[in-house]
mmCIF file of C-alpha atoms in Angstrom:
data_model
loop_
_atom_site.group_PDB
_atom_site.id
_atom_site.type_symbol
_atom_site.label_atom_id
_atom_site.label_comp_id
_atom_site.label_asym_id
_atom_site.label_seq_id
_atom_site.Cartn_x
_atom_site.Cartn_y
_atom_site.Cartn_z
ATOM 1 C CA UNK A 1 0.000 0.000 0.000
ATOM 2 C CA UNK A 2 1.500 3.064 -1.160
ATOM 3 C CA UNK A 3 1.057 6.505 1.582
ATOM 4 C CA UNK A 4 0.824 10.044 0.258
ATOM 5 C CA UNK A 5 1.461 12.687 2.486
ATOM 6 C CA UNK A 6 1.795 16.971 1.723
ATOM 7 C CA UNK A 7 5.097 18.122 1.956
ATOM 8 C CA UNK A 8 3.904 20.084 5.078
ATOM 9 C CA UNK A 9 2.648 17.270 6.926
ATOM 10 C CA UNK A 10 7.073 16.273 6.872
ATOM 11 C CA UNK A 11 9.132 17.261 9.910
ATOM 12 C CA UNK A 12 11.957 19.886 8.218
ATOM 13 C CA UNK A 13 14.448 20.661 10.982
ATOM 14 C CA UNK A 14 15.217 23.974 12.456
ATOM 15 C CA UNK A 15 17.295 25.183 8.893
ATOM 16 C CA UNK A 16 14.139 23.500 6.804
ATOM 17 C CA UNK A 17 15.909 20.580 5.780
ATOM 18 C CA UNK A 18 15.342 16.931 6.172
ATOM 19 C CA UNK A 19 18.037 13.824 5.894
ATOM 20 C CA UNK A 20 17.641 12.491 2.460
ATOM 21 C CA UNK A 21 19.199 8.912 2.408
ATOM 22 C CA UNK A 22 19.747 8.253 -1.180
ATOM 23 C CA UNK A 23 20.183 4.474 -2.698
ATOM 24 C CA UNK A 24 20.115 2.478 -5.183
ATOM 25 C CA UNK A 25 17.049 0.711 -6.532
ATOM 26 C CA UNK A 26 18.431 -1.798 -8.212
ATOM 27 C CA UNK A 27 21.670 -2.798 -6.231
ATOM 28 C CA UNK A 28 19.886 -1.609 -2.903
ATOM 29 C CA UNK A 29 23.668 0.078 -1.852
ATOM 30 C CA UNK A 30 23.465 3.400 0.019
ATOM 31 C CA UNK A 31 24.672 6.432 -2.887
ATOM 32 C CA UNK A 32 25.104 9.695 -0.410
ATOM 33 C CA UNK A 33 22.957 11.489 2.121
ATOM 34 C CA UNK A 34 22.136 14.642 1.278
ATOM 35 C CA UNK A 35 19.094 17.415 2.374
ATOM 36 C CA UNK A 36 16.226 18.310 1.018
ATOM 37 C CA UNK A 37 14.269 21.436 1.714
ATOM 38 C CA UNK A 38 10.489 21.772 0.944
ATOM 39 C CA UNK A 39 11.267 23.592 -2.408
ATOM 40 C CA UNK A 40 14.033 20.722 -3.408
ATOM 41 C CA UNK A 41 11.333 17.819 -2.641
ATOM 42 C CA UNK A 42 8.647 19.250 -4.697
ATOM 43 C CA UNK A 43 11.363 19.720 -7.315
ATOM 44 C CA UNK A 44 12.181 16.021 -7.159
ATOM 45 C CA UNK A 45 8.529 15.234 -7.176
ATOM 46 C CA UNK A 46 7.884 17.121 -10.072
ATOM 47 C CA UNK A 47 11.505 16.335 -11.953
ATOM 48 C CA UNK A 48 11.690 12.437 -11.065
ATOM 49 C CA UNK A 49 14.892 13.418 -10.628
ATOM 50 C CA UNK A 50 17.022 14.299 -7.394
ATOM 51 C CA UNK A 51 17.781 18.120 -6.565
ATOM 52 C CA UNK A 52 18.847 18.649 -2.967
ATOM 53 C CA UNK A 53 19.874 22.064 -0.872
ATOM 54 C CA UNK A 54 23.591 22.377 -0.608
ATOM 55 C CA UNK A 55 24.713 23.603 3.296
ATOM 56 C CA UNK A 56 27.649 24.628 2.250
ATOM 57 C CA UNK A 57 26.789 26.531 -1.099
ATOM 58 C CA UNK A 58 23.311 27.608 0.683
ATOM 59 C CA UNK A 59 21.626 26.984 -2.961
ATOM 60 C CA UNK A 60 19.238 24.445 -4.751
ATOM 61 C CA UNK A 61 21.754 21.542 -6.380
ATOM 62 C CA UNK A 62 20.468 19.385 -9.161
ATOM 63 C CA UNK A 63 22.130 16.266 -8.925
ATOM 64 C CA UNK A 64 23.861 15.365 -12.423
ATOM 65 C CA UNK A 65 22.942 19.149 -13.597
ATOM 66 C CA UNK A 66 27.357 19.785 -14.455
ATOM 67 C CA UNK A 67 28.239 15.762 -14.232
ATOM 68 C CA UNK A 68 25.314 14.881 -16.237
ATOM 69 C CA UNK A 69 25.294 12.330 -13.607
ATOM 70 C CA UNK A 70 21.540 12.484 -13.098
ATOM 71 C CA UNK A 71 19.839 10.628 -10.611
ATOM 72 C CA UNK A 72 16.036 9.051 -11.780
ATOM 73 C CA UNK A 73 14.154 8.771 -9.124
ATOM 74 C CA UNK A 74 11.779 5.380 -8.586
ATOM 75 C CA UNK A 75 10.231 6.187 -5.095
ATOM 76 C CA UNK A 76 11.032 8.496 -2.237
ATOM 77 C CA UNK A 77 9.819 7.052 1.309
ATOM 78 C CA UNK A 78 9.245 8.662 4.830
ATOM 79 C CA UNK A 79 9.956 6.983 7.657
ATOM 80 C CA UNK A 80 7.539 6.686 10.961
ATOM 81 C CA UNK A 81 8.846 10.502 12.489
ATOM 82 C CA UNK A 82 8.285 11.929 9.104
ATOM 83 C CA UNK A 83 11.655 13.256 9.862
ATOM 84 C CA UNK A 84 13.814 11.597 7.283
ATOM 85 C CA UNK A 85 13.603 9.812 3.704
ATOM 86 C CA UNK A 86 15.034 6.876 1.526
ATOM 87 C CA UNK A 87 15.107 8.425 -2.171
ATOM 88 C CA UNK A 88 15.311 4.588 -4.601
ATOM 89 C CA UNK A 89 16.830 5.594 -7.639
ATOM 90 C CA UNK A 90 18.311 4.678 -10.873
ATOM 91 C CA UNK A 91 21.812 6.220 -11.444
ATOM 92 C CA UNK A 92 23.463 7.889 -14.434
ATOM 93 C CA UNK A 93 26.893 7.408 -13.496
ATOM 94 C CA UNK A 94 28.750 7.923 -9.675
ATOM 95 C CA UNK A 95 26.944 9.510 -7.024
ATOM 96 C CA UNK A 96 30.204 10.766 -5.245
ATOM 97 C CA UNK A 97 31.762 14.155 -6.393
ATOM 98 C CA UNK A 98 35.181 12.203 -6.144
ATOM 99 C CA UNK A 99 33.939 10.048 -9.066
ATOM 100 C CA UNK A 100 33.392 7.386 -6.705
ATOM 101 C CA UNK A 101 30.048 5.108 -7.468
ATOM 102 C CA UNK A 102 28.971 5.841 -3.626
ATOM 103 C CA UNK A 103 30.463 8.786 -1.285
ATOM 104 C CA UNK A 104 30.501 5.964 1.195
ATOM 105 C CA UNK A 105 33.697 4.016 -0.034
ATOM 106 C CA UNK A 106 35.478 4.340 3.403
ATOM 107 C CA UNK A 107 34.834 1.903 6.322
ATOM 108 C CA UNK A 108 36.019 2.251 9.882
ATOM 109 C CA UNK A 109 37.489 -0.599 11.408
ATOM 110 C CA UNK A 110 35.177 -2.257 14.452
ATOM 111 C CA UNK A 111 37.640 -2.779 17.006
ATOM 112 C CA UNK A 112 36.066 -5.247 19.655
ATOM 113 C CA UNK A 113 32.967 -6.698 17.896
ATOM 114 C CA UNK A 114 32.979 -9.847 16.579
ATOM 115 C CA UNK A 115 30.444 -11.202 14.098
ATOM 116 C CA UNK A 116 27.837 -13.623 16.968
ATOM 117 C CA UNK A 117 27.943 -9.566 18.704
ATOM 118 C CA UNK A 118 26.665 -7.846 15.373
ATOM 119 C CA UNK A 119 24.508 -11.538 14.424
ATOM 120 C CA UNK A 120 22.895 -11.232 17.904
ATOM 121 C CA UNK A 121 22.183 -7.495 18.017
ATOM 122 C CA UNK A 122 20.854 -7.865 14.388
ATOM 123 C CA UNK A 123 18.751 -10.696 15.724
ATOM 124 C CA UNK A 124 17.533 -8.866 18.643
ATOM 125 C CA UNK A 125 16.561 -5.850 16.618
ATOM 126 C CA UNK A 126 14.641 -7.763 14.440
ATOM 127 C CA UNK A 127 13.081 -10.204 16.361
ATOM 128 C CA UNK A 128 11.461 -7.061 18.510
ATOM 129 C CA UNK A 129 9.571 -5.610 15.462
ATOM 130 C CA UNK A 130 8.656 -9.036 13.845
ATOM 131 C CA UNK A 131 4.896 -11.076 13.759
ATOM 132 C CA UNK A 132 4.978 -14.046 15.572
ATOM 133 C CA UNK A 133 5.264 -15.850 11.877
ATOM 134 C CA UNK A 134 8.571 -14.188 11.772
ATOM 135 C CA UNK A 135 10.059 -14.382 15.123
ATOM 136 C CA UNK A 136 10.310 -17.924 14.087
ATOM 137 C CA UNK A 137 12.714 -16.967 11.811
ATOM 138 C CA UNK A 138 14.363 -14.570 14.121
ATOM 139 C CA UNK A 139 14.673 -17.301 16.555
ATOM 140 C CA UNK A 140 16.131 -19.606 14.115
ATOM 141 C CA UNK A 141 18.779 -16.844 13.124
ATOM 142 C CA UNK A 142 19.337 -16.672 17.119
ATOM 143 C CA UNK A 143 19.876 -20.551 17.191
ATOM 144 C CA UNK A 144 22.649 -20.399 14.244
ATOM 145 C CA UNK A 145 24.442 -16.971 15.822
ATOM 146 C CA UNK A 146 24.891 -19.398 19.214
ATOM 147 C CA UNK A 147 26.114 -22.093 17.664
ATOM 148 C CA UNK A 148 28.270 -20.097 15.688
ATOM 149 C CA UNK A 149 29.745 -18.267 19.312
ATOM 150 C CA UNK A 150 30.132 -21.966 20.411
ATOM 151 C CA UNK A 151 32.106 -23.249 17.296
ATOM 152 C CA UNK A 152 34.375 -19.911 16.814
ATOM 153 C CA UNK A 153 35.318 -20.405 20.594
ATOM 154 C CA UNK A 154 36.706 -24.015 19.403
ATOM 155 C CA UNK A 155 38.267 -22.319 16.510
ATOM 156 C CA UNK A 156 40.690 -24.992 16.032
ATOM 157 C CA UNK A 157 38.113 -27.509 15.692
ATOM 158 C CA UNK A 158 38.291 -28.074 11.637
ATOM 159 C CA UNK A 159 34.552 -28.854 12.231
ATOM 160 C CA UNK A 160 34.032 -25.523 12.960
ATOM 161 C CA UNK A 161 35.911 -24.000 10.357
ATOM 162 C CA UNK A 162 33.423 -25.843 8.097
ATOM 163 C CA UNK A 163 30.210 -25.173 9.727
ATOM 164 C CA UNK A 164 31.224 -21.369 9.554
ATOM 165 C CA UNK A 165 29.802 -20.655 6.196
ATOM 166 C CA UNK A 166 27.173 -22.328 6.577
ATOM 167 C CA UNK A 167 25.832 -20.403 9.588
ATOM 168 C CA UNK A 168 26.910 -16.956 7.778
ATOM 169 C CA UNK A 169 24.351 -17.905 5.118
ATOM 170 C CA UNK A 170 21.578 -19.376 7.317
ATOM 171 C CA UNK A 171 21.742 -16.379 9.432
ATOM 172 C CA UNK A 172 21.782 -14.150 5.973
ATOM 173 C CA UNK A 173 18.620 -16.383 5.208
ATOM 174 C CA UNK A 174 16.627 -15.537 8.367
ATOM 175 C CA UNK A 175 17.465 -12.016 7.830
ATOM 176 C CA UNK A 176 16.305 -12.368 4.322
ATOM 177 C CA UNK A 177 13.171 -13.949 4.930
ATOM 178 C CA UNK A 178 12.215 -10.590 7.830
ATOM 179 C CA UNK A 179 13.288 -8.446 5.358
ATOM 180 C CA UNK A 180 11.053 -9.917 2.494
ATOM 181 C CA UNK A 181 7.930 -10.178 4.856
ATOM 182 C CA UNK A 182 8.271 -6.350 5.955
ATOM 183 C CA UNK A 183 9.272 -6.589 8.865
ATOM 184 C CA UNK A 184 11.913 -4.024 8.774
ATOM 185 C CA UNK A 185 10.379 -2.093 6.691
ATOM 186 C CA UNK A 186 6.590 -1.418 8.400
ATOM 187 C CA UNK A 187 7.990 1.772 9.593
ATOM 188 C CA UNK A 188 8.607 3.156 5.976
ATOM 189 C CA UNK A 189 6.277 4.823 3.612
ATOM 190 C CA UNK A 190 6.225 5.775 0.070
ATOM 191 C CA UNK A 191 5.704 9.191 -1.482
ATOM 192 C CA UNK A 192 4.289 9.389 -4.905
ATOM 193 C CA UNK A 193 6.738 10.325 -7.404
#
């Protein structure tokens, strides 16, 4: 089911801008984050194409408009604050000014977290805003992130070297089969575009 909601009816911060988180709709990867103000959005809407407000230049910036490096737009949602949005579109070459396909290239190292800490936070998080069809799957993902914790503490074990992969992807699976049912993404909805 597809929301509508005015412009107004969206939480604009202080400055009149709101987070615009934009990705890919085919490849699903994050592009950049960029703001929006209320004249940039109807722009977008109107366009099907992505025009932001710079902070730094403190003017209207239409993606692609120097670059040609356009950005189509398939779907803008809201999330459950009104205070932020997903733009889904279809690039025309990198997002990043530094001709990168994504501004977010870099990654910071996680010092101290292991992957059964991120599996288990991942499972807890989902498992609290899943239906009880789908805690079933949360609870199997919990199931494979313990066992997992159990095998990498025998590391040595060449058993658990194999059973590794296996968990990654059954864990993956769970997570795949919340994400397909909604579960994440109840608290998301669509603007026309």
């Amino acid at each position: 089911m597809t929301l509508t909601v005015n412009i107004e009816a969206l939480r604009f911060d202080e400055n009149g801008l709101i987070p615009a988180i934009v990705q890919d709709a085919v490849s699903k990867e994050v592009l950049t984050l960029a703001y929006m103000n209320k004249e940039s959005l109807a722009k977008s809407l109107e366009t099907k194409e992505t025009w932001f407000w710079s902070r730094s230049r403190q003017e209207l910036w239409h993606k692609g408009a120097t670059s040609g490096h356009t950005q189509r737009i398939v779907s803008i949602k809201y999330d459950c604050d009104k205070d932020a949005l997903v733009v889904l579109v279809v690039p025309q070459g990198p997002a990043c000014h530094t001709g990168s396909y994504s501004c977010f290239a870099g990654q910071l190292t996680t010092v101290g977290i292991t992957a059964s800490d991120e599996a288990s936070a991942a499972t807890e998080a989902n498992a609290s805003t899943a239906t009880e069809t789908d805690a079933r799957a949360a609870a199997g993902s919990g199931i494979a992130a313990a066992t997992e914790s159990s095998i990498l503490a025998k590391e040595k074990n060449t058993i658990g070297c194999l059973f590794r992969p296996f968990l990654h992807f059954e864990r993956a699976g769970a997570v795949d089969r919340l994400t397909r049912s909604g579960a994440p993404g109840r608290r998301l909805h669509h603007l026309s575009v």
